GROMACS .gro file of C-alpha atoms in nm:
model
  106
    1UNK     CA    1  12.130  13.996  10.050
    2UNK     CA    2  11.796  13.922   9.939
    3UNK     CA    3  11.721  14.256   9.763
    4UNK     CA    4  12.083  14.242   9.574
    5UNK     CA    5  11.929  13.904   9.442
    6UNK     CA    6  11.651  14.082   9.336
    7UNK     CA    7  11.837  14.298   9.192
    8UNK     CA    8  11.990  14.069   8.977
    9UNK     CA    9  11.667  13.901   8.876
   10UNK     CA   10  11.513  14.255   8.755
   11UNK     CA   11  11.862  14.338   8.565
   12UNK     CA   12  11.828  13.974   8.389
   13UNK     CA   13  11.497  14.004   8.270
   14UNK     CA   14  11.535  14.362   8.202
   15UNK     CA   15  11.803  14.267   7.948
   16UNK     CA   16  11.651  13.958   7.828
   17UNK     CA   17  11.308  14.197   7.747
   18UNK     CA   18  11.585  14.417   7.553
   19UNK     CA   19  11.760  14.161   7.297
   20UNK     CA   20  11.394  14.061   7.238
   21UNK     CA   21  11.309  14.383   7.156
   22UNK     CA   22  11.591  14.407   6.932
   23UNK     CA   23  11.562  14.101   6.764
   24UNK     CA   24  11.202  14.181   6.668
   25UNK     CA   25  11.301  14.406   6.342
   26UNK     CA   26  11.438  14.744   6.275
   27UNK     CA   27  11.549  14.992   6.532
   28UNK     CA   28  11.536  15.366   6.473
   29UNK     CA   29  11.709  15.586   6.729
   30UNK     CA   30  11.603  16.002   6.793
   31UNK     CA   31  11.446  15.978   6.483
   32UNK     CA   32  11.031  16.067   6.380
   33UNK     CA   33  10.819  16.061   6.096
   34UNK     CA   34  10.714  16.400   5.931
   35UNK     CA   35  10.413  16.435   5.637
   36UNK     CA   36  10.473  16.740   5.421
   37UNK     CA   37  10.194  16.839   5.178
   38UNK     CA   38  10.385  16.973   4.839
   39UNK     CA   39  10.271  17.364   4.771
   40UNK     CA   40  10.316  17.555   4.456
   41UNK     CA   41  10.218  17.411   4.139
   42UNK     CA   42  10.212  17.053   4.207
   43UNK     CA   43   9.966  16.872   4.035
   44UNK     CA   44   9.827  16.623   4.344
   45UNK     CA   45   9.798  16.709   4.728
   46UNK     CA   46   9.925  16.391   4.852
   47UNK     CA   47  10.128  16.406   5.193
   48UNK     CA   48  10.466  16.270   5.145
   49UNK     CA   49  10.650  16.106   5.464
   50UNK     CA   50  11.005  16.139   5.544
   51UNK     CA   51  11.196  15.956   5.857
   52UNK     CA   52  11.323  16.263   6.004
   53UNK     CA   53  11.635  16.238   6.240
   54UNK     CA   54  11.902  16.515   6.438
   55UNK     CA   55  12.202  16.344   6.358
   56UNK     CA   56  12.275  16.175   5.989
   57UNK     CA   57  12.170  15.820   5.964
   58UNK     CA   58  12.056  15.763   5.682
   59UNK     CA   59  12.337  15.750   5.473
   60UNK     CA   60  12.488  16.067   5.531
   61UNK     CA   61  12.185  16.232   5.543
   62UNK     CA   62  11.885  16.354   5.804
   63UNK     CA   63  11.588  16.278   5.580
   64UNK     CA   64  11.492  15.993   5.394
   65UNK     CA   65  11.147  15.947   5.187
   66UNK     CA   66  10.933  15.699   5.328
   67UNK     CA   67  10.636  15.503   5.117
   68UNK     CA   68  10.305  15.576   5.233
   69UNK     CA   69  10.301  15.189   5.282
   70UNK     CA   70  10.604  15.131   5.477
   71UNK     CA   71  10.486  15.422   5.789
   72UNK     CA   72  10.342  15.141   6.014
   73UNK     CA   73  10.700  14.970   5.953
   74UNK     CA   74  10.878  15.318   6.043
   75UNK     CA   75  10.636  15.379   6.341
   76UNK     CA   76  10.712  15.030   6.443
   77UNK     CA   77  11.057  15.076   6.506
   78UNK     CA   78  11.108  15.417   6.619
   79UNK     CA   79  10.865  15.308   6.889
   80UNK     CA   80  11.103  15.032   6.979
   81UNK     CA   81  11.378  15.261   6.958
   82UNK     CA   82  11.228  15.468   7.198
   83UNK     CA   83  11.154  15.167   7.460
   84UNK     CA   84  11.537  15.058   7.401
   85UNK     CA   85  11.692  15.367   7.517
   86UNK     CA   86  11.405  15.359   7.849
   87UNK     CA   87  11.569  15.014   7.921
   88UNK     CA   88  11.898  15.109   7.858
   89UNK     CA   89  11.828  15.365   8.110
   90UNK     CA   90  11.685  15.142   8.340
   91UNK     CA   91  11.958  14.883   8.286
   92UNK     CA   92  12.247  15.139   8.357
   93UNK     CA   93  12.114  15.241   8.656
   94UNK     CA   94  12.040  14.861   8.845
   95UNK     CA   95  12.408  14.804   8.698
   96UNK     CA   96  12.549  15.112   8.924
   97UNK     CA   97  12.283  15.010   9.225
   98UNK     CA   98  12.438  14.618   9.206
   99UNK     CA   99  12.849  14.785   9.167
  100UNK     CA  100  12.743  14.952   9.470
  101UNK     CA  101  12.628  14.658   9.634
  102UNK     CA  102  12.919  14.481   9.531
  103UNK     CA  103  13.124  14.720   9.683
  104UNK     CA  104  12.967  14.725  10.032
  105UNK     CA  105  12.999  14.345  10.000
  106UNK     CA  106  13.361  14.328   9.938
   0.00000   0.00000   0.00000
C-alpha cells in the first residue's frame, strides 16, 4: 500500500512540475533551429535562422524565419518542449503502474 501512495505522490508532483513548465512561455514540439548562410550573389554572409519542424506548424508551413534576436526565445521553448514530452512519458507510464495497482486492489 505504501509504494501505490508513493506512487501517487511522484504522479502529483510529476504533473504539477508539467503545468509549470507549461505555464512558463512558449512550447515548441519536434521542432529545431537551423542557420543557413545565403550563397550566390548575396551581398552579406549573415546566417539566417529558421524554426525548422517535420510536421506543419507554423501556419501551414515547416519553416518559419526566426530574428537573430528572438533564438534564445526559440531555444527556450523547444527545450521545454522536449522536457514536456519526457514527462508526458513518465506520467503515462506511473498512470498504467497505479491502473494496475488499482486493479489488483479491487
Amino acid at each position: 500500500m505504501t509504494k501505490y501512495l508513493e506512487l501517487l505522490e511522484s504522479l502529483n508532483t510529476l504533473e504539477a512540475e508539467r503545468t509549470r513548465i507549461s505555464n512558463e512561455g512558449d512550447v515548441w514540439f519536434d521542432c529545431w533551429l537551423a542557420a543557413s548562410k545565403p550563397g550566390g550573389t548575396a551581398r552579406s554572409q549573415k546566417a539566417h535562422w529558421q524554426l525548422r519542424s517535420r510536421q506543419a506548424q507554423f501556419s501551414g508551413k515547416k519553416s518559419k524565419y526566426v530574428k537573430s534576436s528572438e533564438v534564445g526565445q526559440y531555444e527556450a521553448a523547444i527545450a521545454r518542449g522536449k522536457h514536456l514530452k519526457t514527462l508526458d512519458r513518465q506520467i503515462e507510464l506511473l498512470q498504467k503502474r497505479v491502473e494496475r495497482i488499482e486493479g489488483m486492489i479491487a
